mmCIF file of C-alpha atoms in Angstrom:
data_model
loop_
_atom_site.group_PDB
_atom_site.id
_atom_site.type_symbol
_atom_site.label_atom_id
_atom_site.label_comp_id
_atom_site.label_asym_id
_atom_site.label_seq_id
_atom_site.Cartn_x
_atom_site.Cartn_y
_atom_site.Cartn_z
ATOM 1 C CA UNK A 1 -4.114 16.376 -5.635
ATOM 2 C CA UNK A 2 -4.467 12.530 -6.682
ATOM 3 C CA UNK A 3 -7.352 10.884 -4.751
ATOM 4 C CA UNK A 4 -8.693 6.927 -4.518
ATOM 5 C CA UNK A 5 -12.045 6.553 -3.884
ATOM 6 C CA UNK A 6 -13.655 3.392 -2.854
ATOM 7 C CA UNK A 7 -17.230 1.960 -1.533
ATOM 8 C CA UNK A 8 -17.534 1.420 2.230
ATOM 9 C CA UNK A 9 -17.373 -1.501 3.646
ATOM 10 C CA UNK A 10 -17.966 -4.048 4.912
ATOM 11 C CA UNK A 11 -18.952 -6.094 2.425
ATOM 12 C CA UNK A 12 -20.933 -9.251 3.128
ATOM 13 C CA UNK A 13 -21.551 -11.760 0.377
ATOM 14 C CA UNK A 14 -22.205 -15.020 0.415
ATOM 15 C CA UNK A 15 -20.198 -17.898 -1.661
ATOM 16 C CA UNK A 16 -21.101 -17.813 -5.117
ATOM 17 C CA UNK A 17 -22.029 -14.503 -5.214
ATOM 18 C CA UNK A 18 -21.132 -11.450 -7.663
ATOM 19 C CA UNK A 19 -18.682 -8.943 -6.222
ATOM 20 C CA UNK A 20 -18.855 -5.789 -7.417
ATOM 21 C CA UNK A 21 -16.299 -3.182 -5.192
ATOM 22 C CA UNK A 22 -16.531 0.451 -6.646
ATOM 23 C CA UNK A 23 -13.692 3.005 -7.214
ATOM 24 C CA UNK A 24 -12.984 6.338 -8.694
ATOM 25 C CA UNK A 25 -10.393 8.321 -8.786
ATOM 26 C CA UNK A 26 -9.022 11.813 -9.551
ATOM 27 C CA UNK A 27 -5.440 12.403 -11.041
ATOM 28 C CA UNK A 28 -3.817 14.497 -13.311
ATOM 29 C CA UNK A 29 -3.075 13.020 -16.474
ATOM 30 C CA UNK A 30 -2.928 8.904 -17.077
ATOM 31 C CA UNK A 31 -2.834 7.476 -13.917
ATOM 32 C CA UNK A 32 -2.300 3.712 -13.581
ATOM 33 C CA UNK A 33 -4.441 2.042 -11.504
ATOM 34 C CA UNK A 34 -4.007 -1.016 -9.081
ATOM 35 C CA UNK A 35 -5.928 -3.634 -6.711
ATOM 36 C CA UNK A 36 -4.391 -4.122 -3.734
ATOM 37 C CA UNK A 37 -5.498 -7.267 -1.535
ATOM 38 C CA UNK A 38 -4.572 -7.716 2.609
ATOM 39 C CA UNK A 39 -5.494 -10.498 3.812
ATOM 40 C CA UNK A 40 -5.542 -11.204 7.619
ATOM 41 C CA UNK A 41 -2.329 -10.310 9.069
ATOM 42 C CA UNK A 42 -0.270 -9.788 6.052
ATOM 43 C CA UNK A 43 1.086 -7.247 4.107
ATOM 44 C CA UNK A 44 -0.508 -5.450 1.086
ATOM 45 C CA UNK A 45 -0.376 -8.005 -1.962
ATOM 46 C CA UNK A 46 -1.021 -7.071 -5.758
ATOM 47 C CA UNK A 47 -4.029 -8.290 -7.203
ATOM 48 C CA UNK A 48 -4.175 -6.605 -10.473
ATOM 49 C CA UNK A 49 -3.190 -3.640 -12.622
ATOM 50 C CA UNK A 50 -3.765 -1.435 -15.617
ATOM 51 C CA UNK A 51 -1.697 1.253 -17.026
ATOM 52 C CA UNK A 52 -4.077 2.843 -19.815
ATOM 53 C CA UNK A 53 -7.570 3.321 -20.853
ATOM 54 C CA UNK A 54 -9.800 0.402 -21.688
ATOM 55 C CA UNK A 55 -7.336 -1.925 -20.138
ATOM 56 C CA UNK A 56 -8.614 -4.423 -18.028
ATOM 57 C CA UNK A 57 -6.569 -6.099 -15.610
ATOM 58 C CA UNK A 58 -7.511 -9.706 -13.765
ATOM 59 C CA UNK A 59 -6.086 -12.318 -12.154
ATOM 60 C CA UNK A 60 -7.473 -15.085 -9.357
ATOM 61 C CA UNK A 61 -10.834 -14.430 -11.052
ATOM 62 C CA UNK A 62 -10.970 -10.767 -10.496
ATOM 63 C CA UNK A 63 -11.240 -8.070 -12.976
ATOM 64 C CA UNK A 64 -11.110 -4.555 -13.495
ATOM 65 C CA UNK A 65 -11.321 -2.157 -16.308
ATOM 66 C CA UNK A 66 -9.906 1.441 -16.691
ATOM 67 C CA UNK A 67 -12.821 3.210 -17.729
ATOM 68 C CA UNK A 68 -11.157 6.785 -18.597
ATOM 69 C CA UNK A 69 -14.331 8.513 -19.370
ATOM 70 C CA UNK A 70 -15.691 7.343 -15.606
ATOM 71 C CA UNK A 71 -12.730 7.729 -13.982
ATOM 72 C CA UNK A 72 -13.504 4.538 -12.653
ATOM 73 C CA UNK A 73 -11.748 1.053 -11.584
ATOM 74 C CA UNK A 74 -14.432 -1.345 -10.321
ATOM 75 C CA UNK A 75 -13.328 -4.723 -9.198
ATOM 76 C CA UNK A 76 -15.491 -7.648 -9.741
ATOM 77 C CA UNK A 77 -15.546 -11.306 -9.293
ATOM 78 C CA UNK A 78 -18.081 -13.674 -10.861
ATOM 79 C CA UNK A 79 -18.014 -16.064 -7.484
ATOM 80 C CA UNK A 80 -16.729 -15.025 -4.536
ATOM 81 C CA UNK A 81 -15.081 -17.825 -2.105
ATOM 82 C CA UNK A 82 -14.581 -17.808 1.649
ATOM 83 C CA UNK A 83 -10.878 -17.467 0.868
ATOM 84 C CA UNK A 84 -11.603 -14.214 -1.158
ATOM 85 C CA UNK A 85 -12.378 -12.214 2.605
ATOM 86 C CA UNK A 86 -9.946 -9.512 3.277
ATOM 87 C CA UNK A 87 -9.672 -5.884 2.791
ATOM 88 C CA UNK A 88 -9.440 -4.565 -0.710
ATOM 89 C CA UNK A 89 -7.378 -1.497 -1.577
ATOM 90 C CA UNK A 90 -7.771 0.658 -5.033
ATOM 91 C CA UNK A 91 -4.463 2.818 -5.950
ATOM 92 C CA UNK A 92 -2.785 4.662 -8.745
ATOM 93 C CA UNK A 93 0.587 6.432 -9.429
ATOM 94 C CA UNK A 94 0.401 9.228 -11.088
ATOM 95 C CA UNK A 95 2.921 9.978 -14.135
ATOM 96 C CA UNK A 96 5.913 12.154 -14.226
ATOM 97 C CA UNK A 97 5.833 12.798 -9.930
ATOM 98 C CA UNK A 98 9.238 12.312 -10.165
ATOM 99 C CA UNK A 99 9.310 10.778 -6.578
ATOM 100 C CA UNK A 100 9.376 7.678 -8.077
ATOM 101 C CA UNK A 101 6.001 6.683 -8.691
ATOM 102 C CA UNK A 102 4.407 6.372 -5.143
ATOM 103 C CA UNK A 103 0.902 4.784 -4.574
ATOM 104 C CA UNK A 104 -1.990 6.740 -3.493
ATOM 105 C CA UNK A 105 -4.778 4.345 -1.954
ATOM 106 C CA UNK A 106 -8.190 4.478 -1.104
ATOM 107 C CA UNK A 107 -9.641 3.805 2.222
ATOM 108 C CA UNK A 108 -10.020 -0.043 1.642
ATOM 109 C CA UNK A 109 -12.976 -2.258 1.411
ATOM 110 C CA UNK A 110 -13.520 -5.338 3.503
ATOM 111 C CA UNK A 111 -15.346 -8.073 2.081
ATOM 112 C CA UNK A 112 -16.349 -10.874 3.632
ATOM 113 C CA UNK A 113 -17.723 -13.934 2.212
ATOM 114 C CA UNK A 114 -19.877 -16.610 4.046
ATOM 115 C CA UNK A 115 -20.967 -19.879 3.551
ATOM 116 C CA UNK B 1 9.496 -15.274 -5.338
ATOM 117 C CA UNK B 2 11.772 -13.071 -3.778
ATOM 118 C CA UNK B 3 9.997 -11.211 -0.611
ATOM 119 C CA UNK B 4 10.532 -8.027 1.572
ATOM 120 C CA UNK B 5 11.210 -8.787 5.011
ATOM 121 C CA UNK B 6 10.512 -6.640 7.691
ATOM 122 C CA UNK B 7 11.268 -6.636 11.757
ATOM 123 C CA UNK B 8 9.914 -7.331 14.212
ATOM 124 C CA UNK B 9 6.570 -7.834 13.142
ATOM 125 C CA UNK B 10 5.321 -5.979 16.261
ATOM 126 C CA UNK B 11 7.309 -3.452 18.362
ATOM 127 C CA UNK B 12 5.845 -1.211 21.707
ATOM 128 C CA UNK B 13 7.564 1.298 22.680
ATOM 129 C CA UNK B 14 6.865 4.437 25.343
ATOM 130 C CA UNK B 15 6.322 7.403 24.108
ATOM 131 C CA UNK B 16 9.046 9.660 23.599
ATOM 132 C CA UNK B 17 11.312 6.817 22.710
ATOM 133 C CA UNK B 18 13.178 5.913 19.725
ATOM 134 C CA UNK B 19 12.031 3.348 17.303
ATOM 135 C CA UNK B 20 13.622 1.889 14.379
ATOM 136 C CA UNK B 21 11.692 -0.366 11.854
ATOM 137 C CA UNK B 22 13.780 -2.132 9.968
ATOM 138 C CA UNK B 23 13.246 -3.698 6.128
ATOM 139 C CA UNK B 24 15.023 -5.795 3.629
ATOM 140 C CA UNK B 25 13.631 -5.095 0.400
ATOM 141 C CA UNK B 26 14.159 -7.297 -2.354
ATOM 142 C CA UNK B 27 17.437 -7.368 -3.428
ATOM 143 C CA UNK B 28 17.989 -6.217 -7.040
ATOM 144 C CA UNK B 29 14.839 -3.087 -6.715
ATOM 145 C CA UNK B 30 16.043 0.536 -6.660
ATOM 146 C CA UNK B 31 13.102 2.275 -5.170
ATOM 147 C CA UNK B 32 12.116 1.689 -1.835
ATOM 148 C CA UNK B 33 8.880 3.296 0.349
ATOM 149 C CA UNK B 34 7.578 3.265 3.473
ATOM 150 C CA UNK B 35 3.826 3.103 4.177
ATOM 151 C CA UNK B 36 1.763 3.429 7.061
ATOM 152 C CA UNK B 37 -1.582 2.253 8.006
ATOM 153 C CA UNK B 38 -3.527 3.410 10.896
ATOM 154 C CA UNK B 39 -6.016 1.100 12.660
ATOM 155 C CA UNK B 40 -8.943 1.108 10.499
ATOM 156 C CA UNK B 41 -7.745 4.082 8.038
ATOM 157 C CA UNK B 42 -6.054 4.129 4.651
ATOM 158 C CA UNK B 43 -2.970 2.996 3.957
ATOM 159 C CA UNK B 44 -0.363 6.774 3.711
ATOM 160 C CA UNK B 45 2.590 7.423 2.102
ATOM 161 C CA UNK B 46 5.141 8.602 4.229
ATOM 162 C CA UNK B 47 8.839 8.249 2.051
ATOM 163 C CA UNK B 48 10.318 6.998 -1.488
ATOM 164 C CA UNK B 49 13.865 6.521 -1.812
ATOM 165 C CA UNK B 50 16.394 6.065 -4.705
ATOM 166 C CA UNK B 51 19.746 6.871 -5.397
ATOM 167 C CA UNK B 52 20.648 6.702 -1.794
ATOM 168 C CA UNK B 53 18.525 10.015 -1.073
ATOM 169 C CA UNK B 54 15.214 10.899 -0.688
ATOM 170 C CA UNK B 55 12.783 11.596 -3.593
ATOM 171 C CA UNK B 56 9.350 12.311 -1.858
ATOM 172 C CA UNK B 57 8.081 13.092 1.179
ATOM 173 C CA UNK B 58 4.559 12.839 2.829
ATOM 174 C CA UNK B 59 3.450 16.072 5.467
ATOM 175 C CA UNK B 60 3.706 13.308 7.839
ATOM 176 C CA UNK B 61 7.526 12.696 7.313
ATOM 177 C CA UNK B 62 8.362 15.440 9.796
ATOM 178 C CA UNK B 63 11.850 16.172 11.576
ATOM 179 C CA UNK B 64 11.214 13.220 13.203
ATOM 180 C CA UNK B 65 11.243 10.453 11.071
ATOM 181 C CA UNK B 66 14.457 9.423 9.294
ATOM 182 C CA UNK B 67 14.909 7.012 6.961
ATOM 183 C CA UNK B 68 18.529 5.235 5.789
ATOM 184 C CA UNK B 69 20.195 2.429 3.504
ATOM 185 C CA UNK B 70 23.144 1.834 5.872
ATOM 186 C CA UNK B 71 24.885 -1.171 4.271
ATOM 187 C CA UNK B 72 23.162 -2.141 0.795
ATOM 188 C CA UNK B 73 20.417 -4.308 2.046
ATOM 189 C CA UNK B 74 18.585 -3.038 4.851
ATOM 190 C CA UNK B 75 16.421 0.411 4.621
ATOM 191 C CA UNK B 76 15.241 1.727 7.826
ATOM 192 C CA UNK B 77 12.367 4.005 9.293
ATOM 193 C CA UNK B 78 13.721 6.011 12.166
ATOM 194 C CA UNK B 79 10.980 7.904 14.787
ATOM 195 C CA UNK B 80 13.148 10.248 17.391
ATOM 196 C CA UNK B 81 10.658 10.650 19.407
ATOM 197 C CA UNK B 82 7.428 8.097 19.320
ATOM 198 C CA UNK B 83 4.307 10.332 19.619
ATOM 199 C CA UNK B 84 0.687 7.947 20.796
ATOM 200 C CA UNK B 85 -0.386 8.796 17.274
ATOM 201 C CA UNK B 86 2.610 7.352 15.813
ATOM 202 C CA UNK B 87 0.719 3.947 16.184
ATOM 203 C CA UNK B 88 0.062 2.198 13.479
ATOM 204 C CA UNK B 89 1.243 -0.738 10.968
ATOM 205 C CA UNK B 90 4.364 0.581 8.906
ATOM 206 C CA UNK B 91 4.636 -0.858 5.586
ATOM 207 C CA UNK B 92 8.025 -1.178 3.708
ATOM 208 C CA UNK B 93 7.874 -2.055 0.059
ATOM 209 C CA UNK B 94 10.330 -1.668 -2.867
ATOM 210 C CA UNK B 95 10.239 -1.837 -6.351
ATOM 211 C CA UNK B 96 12.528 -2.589 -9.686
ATOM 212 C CA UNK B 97 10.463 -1.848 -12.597
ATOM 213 C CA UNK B 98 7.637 -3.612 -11.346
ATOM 214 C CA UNK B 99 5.299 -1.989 -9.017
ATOM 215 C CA UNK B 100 5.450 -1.876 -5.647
ATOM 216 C CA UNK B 101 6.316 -5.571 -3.075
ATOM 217 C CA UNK B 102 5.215 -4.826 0.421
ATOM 218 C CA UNK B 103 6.092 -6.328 3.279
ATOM 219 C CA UNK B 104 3.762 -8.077 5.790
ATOM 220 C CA UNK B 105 4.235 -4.959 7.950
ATOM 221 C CA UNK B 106 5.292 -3.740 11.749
ATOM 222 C CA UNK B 107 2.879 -3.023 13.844
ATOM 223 C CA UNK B 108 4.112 -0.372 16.257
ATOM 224 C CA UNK B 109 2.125 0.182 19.475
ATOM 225 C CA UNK B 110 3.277 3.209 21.394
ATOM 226 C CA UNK B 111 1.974 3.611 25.003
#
């Protein structure tokens, strides 16, 4: 079946630093593939996406690019703030499930960032 | 931005009793999910619903759980019978086109 998998945590940085938070996956066919961010006490929010190879998705600073031939995601961020901890979540749907595209997730990654 | 709500935002319960989470998704989405998360583990899939049916289920999403649209707005996770392992944070999200809003969660705590 579809699986997310992600670099354990935690991850400690301090501010200014390069973030680098690996993920793989396995999926049949062309996934898409997500970052997921949860903050402290709230929900799961979207951080960024990408539906086909070589896409790269960003947003807030962060990036990610579908690398089809590594089956990989990897988030990074050039300089991480202390607002950036949380727990970080990689996930994909998988085309034509016909359950209306439900999220697989890896096991999350917390990163937090110190001054 | 339009949000899903969710209550209460933290519910204990004995176990053996019946829970209901309950979720307003956003309005004008057609596909609606719930998630759970147990303490430090990855966040599950349990349901996805459309069309006023269900079009997934999880292994988890036994005879136990239940989940409804009862009047257009509100989409609820029902547990029969709360089980100590049914702890966790239950996620509701919902989606139009876009992919998938989450809520902040409820955390249920079952003693």
């Amino acid at each position: 079946g579809d699986s997310v998998t992600q670099m354990e945590g935690p991850v400690t940085l301090s501010e200014e630093a390069f973030l680098t938070i690996n993920c793989t996956y396995t999926a049949t066919g062309y996934p898409s593939l997500f970052w997921y961010v949860q903050y402290p006490g709230e929900g799961l929010q979207l951080l960024l996406k990408a539906t086909k190879a070589d896409d790269k998705g960003s947003n807030k600073g962060f990036e990610a690019t579908y690398r089809k031939e590594t089956t990989s995601f990897h988030l990074e961020k050039g300089s991480v703030q202390v607002s950036d901890s949380a727990v970080y979540f990689c996930a994909l749907t998988a085309p034509f499930t016909g359950g209306g595209n439900k999220l697989t997730f890896g096991t999350g990654t917390q990163l937090k960032v110190e001054l | 931005e339009p949000e899903v709500t969710q209550t209460p935002s933290h519910q204990v319960t004995q176990m053996g009793q019946e829970v209901i989470l309950r979720c307003v998704p956003i309005s004008n989405h057609l596909y609606f999910y719930w998630y759970r998360q147990i303490l430090g583990q990855k966040v599950e899939f349990l349901v996805s619903f459309y069309n006023n049916e269900i079009s997934e289920k999880s292994e988890i999403f036994d005879d136990q759980f239940s989940v409804e649209r009862p009047d257009g707005s509100n989409f609820t996770l029902k547990i029969r019978s709360t089980k100590l392992e049914d702890s966790a944070m239950y996620f509701c999200a919902s989606r139009g086109v876009s992919p998938l809003h989450f809520g902040n969660g409820t955390r249920l705590t079952v003693t």
